[in-house]
CSV table of C-alpha atoms (C1' of nucleotides) in Angstrom, one decimal:
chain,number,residue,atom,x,y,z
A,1,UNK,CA,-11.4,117.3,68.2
A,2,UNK,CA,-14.3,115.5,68.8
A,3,UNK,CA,-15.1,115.0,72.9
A,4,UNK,CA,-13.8,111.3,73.6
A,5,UNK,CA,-16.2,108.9,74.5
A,6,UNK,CA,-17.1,108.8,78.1
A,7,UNK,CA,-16.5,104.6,79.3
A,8,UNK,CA,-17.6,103.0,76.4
A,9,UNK,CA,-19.1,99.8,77.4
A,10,UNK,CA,-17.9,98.3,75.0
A,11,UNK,CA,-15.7,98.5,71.8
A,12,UNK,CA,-13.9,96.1,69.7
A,13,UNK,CA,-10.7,96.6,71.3
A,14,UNK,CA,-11.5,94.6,74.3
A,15,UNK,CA,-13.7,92.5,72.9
A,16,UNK,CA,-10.2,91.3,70.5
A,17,UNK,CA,-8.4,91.6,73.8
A,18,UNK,CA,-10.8,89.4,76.0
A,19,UNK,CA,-11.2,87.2,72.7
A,20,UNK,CA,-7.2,86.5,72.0
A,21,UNK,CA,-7.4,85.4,76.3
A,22,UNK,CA,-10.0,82.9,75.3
A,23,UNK,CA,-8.2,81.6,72.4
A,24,UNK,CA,-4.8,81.3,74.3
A,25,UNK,CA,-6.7,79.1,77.1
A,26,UNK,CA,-8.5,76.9,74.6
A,27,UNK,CA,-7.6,77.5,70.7
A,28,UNK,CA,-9.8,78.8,68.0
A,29,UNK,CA,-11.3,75.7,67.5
A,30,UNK,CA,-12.9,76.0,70.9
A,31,UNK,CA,-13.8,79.7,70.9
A,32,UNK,CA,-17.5,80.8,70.1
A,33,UNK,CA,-19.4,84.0,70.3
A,34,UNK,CA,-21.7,82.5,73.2
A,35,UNK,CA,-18.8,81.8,75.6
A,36,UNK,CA,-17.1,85.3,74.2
A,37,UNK,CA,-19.8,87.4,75.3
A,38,UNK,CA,-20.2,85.0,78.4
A,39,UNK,CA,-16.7,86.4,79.4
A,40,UNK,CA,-17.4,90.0,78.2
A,41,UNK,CA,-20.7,90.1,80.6
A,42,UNK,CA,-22.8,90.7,77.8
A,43,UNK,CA,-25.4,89.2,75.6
A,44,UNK,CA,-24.8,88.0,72.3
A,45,UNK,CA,-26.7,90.4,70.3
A,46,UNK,CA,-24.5,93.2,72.2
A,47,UNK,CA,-21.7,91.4,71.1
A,48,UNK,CA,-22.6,91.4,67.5
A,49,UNK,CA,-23.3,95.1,67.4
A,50,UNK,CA,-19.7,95.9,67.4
A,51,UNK,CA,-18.3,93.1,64.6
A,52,UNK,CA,-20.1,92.0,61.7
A,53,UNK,CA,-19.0,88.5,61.8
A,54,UNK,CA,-17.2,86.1,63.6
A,55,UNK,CA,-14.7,85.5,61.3
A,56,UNK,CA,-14.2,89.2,60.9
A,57,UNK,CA,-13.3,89.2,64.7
A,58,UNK,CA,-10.1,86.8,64.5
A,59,UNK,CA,-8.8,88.2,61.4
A,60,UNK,CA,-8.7,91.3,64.0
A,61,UNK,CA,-7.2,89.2,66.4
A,62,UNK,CA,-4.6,87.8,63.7
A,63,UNK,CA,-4.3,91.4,62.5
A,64,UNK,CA,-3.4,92.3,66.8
A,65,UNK,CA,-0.9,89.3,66.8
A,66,UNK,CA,0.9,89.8,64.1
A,67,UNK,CA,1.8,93.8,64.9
A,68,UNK,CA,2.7,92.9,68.5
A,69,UNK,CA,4.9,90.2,66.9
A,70,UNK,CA,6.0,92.6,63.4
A,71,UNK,CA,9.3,94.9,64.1
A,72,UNK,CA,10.5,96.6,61.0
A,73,UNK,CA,14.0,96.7,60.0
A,74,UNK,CA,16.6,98.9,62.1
A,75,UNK,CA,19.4,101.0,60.8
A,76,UNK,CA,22.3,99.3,61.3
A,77,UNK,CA,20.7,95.8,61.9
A,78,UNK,CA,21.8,92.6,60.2
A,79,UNK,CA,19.5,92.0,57.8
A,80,UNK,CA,19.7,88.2,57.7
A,81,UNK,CA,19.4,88.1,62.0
A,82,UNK,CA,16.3,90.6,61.5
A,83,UNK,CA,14.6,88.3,58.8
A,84,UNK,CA,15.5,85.1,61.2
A,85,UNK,CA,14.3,87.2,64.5
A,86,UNK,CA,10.7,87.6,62.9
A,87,UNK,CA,9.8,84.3,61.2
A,88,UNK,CA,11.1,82.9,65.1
A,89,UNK,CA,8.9,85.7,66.8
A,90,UNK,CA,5.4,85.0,64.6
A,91,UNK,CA,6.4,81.2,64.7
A,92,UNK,CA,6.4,81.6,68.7
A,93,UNK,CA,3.5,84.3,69.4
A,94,UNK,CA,1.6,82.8,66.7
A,95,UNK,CA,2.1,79.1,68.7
A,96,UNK,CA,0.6,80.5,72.0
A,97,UNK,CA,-2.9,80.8,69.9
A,98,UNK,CA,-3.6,77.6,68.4
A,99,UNK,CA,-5.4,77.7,65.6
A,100,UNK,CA,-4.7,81.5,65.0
A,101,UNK,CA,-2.3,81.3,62.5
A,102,UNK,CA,-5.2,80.7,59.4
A,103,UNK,CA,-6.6,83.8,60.1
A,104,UNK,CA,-3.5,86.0,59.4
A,105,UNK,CA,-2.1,84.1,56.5
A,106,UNK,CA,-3.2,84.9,53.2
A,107,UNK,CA,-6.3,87.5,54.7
A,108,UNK,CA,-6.3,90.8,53.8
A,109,UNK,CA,-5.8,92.2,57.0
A,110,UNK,CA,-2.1,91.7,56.8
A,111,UNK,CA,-1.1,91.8,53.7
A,112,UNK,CA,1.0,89.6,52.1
A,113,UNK,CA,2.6,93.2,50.8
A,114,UNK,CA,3.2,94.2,54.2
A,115,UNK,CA,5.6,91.1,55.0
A,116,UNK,CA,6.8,89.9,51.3
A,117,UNK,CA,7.9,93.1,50.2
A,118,UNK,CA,10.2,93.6,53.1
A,119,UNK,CA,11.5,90.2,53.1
A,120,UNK,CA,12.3,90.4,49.1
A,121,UNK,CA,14.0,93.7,50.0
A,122,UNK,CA,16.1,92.3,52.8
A,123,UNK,CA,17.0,89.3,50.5
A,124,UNK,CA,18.2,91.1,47.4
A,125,UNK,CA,20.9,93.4,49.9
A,126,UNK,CA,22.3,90.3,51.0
A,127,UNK,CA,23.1,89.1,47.7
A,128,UNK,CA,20.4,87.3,46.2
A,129,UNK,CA,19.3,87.9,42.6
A,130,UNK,CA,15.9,88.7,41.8
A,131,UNK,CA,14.7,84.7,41.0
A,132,UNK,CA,16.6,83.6,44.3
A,133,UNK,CA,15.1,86.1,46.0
A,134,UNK,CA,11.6,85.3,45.0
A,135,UNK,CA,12.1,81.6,45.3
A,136,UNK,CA,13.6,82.2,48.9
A,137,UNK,CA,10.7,83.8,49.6
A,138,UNK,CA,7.8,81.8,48.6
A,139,UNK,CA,10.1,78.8,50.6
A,140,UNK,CA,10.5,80.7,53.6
A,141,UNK,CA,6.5,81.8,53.9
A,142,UNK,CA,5.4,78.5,53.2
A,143,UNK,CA,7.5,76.5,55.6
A,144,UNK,CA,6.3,79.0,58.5
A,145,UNK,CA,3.2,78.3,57.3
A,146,UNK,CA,2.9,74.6,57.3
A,147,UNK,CA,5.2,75.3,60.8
A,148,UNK,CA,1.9,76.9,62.0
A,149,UNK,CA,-1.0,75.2,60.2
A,150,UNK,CA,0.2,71.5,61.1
A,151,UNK,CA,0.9,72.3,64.7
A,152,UNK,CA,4.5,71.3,64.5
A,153,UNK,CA,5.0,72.2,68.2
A,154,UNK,CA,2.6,70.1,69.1
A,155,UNK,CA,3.3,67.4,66.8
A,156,UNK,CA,4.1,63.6,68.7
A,157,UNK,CA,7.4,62.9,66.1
A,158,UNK,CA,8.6,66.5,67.7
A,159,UNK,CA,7.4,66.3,71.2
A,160,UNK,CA,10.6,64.9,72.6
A,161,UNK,CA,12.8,67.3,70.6
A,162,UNK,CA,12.8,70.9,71.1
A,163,UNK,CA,10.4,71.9,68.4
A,164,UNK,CA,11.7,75.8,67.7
A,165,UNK,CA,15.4,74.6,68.0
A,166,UNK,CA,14.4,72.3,64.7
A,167,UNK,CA,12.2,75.1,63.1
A,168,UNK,CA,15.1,77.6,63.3
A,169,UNK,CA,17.4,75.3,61.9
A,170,UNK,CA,15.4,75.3,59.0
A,171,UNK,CA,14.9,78.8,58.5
A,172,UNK,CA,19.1,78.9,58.3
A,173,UNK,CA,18.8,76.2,56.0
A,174,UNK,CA,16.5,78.1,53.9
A,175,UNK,CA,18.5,81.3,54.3
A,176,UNK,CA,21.7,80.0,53.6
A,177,UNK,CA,21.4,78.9,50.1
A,178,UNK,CA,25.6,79.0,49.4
A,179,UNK,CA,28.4,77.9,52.0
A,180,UNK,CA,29.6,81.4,54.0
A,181,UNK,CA,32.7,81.4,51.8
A,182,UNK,CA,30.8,81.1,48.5
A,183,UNK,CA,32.6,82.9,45.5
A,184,UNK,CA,31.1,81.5,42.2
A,185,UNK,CA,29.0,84.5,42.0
A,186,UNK,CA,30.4,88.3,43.2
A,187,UNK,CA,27.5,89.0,45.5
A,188,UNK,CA,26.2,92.4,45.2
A,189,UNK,CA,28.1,95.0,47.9
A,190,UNK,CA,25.3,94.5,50.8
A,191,UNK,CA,24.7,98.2,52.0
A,192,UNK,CA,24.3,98.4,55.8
A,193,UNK,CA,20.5,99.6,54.9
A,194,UNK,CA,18.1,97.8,53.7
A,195,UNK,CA,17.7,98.9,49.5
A,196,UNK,CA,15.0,101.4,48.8
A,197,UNK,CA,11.2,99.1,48.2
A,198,UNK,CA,11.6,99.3,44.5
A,199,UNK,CA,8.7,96.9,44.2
A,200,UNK,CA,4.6,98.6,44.0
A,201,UNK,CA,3.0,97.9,46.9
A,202,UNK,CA,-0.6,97.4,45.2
A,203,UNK,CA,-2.9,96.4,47.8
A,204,UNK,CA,-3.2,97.6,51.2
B,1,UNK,CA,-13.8,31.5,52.2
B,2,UNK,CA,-16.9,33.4,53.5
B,3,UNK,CA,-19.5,33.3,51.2
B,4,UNK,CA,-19.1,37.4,49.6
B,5,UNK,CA,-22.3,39.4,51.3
B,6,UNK,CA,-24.8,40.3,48.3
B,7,UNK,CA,-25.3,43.7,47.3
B,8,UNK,CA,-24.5,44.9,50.8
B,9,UNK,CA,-26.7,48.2,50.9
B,10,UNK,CA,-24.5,50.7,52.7
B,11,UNK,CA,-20.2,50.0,53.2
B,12,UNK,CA,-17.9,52.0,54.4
B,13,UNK,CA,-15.8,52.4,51.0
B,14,UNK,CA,-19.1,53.8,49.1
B,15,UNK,CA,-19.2,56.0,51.9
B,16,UNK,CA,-15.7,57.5,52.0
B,17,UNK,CA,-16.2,57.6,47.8
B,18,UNK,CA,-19.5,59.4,48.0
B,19,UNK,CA,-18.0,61.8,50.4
B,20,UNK,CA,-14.7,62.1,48.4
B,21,UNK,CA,-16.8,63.0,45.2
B,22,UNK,CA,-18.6,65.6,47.5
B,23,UNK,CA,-15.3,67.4,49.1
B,24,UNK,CA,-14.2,67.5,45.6
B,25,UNK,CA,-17.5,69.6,44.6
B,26,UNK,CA,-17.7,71.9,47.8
B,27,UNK,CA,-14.7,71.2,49.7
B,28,UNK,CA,-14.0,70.1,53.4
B,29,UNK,CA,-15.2,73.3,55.2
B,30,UNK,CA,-18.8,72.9,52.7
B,31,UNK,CA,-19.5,69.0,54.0
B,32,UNK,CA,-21.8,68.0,56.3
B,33,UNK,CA,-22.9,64.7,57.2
B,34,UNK,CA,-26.6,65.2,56.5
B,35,UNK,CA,-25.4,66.2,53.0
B,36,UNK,CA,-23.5,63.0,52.4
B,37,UNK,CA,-26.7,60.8,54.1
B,38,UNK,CA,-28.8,62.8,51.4
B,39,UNK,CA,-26.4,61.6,49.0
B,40,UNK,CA,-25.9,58.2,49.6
B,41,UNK,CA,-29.7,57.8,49.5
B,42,UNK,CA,-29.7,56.6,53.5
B,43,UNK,CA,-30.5,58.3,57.0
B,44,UNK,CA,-28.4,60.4,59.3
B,45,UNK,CA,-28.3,57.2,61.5
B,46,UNK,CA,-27.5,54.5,58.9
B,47,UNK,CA,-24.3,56.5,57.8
B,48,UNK,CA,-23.6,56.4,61.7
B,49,UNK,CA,-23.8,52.7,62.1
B,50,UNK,CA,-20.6,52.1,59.6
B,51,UNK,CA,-18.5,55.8,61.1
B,52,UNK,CA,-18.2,56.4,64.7
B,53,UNK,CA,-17.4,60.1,63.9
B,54,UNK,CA,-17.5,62.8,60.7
B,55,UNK,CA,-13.3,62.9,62.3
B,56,UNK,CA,-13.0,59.2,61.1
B,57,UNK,CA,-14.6,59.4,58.0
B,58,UNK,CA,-12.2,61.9,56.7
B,59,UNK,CA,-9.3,60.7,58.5
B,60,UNK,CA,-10.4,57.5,56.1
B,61,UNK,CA,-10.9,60.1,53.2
B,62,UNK,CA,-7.1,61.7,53.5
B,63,UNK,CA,-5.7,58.0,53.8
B,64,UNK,CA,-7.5,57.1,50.7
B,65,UNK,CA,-6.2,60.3,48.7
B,66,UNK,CA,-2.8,59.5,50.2
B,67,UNK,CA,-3.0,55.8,49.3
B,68,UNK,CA,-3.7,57.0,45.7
B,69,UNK,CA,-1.1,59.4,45.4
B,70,UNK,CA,1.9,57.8,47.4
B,71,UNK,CA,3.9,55.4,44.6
B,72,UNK,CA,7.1,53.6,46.6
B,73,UNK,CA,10.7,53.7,44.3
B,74,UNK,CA,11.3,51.4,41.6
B,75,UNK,CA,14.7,49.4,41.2
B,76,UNK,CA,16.7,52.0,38.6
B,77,UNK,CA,14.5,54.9,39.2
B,78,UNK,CA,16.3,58.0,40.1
B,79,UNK,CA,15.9,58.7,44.0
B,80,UNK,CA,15.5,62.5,44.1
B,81,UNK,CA,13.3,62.7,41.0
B,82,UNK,CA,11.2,60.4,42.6
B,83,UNK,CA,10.7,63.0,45.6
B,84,UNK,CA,10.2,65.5,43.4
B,85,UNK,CA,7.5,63.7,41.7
B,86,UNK,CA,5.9,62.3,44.8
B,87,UNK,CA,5.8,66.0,46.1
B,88,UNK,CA,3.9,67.9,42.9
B,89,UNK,CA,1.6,64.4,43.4
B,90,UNK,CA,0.5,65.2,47.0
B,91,UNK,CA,0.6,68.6,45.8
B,92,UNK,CA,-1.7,68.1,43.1
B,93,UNK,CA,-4.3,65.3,44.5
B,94,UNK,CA,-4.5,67.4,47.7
B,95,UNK,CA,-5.2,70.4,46.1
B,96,UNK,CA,-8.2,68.8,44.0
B,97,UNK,CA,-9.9,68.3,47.4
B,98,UNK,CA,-9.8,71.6,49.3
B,99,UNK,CA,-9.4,71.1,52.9
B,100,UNK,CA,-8.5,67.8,53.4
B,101,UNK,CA,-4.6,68.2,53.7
B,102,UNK,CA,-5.2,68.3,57.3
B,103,UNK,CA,-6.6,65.1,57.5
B,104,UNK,CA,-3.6,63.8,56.0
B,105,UNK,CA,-0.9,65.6,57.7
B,106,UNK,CA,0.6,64.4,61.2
B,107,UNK,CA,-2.7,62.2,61.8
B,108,UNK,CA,-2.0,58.6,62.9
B,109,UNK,CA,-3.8,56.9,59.7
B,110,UNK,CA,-0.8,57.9,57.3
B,111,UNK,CA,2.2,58.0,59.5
B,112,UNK,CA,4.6,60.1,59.5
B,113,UNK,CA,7.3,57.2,59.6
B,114,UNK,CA,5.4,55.9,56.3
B,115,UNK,CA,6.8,58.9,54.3
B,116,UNK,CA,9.5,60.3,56.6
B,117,UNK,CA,11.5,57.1,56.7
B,118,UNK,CA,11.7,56.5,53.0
B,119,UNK,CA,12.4,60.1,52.3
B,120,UNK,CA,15.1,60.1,54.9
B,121,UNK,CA,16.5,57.0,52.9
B,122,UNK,CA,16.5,58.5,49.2
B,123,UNK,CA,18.4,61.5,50.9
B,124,UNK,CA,21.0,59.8,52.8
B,125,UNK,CA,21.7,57.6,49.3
B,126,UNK,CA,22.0,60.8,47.8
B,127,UNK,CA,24.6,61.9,49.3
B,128,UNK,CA,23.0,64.7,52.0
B,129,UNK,CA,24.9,63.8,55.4
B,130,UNK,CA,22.6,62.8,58.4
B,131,UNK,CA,21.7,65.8,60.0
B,132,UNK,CA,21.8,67.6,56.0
B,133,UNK,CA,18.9,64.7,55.6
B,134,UNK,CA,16.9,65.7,59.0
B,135,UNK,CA,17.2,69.0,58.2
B,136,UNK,CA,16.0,68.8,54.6
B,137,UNK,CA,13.1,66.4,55.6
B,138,UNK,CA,11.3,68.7,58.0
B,139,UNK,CA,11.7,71.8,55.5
B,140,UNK,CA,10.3,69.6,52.8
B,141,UNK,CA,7.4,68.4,54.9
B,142,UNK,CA,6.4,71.9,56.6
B,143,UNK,CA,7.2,73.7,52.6
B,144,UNK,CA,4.4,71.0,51.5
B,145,UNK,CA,1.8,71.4,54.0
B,146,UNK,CA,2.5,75.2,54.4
B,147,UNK,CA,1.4,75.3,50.3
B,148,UNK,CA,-1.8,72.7,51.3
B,149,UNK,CA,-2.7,74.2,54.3
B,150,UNK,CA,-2.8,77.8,53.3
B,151,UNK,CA,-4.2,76.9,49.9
B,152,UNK,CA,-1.4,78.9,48.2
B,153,UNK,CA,-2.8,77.7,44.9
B,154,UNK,CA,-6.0,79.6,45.0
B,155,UNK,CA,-4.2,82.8,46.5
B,156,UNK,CA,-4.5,85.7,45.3
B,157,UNK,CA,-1.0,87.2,45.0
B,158,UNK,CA,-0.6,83.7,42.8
B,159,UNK,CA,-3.3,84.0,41.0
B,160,UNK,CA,-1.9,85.2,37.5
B,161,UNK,CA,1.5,83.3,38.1
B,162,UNK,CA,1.2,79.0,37.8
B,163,UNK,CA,1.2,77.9,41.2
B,164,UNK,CA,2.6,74.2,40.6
B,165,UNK,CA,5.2,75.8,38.7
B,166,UNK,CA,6.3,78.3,41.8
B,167,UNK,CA,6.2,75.1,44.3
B,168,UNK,CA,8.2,72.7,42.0
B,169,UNK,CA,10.4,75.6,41.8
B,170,UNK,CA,10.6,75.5,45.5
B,171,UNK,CA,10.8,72.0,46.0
B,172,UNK,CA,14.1,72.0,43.6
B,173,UNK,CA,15.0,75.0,45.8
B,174,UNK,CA,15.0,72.3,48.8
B,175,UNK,CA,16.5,69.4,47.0
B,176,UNK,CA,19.5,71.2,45.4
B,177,UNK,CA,21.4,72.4,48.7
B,178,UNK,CA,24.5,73.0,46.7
B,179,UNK,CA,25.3,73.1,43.0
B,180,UNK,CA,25.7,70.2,40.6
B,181,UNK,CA,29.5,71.1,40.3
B,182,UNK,CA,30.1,70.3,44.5
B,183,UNK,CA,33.2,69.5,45.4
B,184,UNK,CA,33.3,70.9,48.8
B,185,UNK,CA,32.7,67.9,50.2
B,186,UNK,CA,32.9,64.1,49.0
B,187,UNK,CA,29.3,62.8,48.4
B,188,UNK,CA,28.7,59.2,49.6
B,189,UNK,CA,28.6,57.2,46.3
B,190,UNK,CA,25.4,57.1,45.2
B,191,UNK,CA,23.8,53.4,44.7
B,192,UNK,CA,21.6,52.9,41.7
B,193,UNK,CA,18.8,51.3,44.4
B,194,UNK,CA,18.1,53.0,47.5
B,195,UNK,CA,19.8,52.5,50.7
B,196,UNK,CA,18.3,49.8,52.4
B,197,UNK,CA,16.2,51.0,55.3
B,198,UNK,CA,18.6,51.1,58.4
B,199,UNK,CA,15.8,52.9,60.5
B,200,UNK,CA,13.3,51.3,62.6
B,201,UNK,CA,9.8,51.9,62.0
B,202,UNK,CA,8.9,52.4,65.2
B,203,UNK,CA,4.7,52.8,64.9
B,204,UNK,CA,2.6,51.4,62.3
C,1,DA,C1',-30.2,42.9,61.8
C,2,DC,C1',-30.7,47.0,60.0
C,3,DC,C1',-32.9,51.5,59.5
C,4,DT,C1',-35.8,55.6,60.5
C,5,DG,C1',-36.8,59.9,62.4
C,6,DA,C1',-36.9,62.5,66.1
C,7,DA,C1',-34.4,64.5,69.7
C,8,DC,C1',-30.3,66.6,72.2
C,9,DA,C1',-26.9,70.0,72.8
C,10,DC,C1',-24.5,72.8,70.6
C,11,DC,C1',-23.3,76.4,66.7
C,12,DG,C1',-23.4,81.5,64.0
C,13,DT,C1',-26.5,85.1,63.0
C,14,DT,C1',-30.7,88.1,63.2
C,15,DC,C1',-34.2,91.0,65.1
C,16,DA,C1',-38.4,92.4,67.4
C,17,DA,C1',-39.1,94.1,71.6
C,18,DG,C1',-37.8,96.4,75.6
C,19,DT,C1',-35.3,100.4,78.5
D,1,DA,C1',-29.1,104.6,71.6
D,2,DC,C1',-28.1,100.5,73.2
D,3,DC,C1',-29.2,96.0,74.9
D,4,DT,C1',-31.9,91.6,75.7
D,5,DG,C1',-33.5,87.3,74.8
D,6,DA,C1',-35.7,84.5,71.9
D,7,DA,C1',-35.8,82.7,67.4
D,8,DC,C1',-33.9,80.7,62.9
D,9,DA,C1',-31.3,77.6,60.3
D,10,DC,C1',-28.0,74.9,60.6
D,11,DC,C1',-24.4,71.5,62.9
D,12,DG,C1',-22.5,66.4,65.0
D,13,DT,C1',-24.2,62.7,67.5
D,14,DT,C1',-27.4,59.5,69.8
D,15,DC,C1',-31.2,56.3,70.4
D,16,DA,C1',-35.9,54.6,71.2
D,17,DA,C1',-38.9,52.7,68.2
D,18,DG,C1',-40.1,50.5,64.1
D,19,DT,C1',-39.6,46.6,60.2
DNA sequence: ACCTGAACACCGTTCAAGT
DNA sequence: ACCTGAACACCGTTCAAGT
């Protein structure tokens, strides 16, 4: 084991950290490296030494967002409350950094593999055929999405209503493709697990 | 009648064409308004005197796009295939200039009440209930802008797959809350012209 | 009346020169 | 080995000075 390094003065982790603090007061669209290293106490080219580009540094901060946000499935769990539970969670954490959201969608730092895969799993044990499943989830990123990229919280129609009350009453609409007492199809026995990822993950 | 100006030299049409034609070629994030001065044959300072800001100017851009796309229902024409096709339009125009979605979406120069209200209204005369119409709006609205915003159709999990085909397929997803057989509940009978518009338009 | 061109205050990024 | 601080090539925006 090599000996750890004595007080590093200073590593990427708190320059994301000191970064996502910036972003939270004032949004990504008024964040730049200047006021970053400003804030870190240390000159620009220092800053630079440690992150290749500035876009580079808020798909880490994306990247840090979305796993403080991302819980994985529990034995036992509800599948559908889990799937609801996150979307709400990245919808709300992802809110508090205005702007934020571009960086994590569709970047290769979280990988759509990462979150689709799960949600397609999670779909087909409640039920859903393969087509519905896929459909369901293209639906369900995409609405998050334009949730986040449009600044539906902030928006002026919404302002007066409680904007996540209206955003998760979407995702149930999504979710709930058939009435609770639905029987034109047999739905496929739900195990209390989530089924086995049968799908390749290709891409990290 | 004013006598028409002669070959006026610089307008603010030729303008928001000229830097149309440009998004088009590089998209929003590649324009610049030294570029489009270049372009248009004029200075840095002439383009300012018909634009107060580069915000403006592609506020005016979106509006235009919109303006092109945006086709109101005909007497006869089926409601809900009209939303459809007004969706895959936006879709479509939008996607043809990269960037500029979010100069369309929830800024004051194409309402929201300008496409909200008459979508609420082909709803309702379909048959969706009130709150089955609020519901459906605001997932329609955030699915759309989710898949402009995050430029699903250059993505690269869609890239082998036809992206207009997936978000049609989504859009139906919306549309078609319960199956053509429905019998759960009476549907309002269905006029051959849209409701008329009982909602006020509260901002222009 | 309209336009030019330089200037101002910012960017992201790089890199010789210092310690 | 690490950092500084100036520089480079861009921005959006403004405005005295020209015609």
């Amino acid at each position: 084991v090599p000996a750890a390094k004595p007080r590093a003065t200073l590593n990427a982790d708190d320059i994301v950290e000191t970064a996502l603090a910036l972003i939270r007061e004032r949004g990504v669209g008024g964040f730049s490296m200047r006021q970053l290293s400003d804030r870190l106490g240390a000159s620009l080219g220092a800053t630079y030494r440690h992150l290749p580009t500035k876009d580079a540094l808020l798909e880490l901060c994306g990247k840090a967002v979305f796993d403080r946000s991302w819980r994985p499935l529990q034995d036992g769990e509800d599948p559908m409350e889990w799937l609801q539970a996150q979307v709400m969670s990245l919808y709300h954490v992802l809110g508090e950094h205005r702007g934020l959201a571009s960086y994590v969608i569709r970047r290769p730092r979280v990988s759509a593999r990462d979150v689709a895969d799960p949600v397609h799993d999670v779909l087909l044990s409640a039920g859903f055929t393969e087509d519905e499943a896929i459909t369901t989830g293209v639906v369900l990123t995409l609405y998050l999405a334009g949730a986040l990229l449009s600044d539906f919280e902030h928006s002026v129609t919404v302002e007066t209503a409680d904007a996540g009350a209206l955003i998760a009453a979407g995702v149930k609409f999504i979710l709930t493709r058939k009435g609770p007492g639905d029987a034109t199809k047999p739905a496929a026995p739900a195990p209390k697990t989530a089924a086995p990822r049968a799908r390749r993950t290709t891409r990290r």
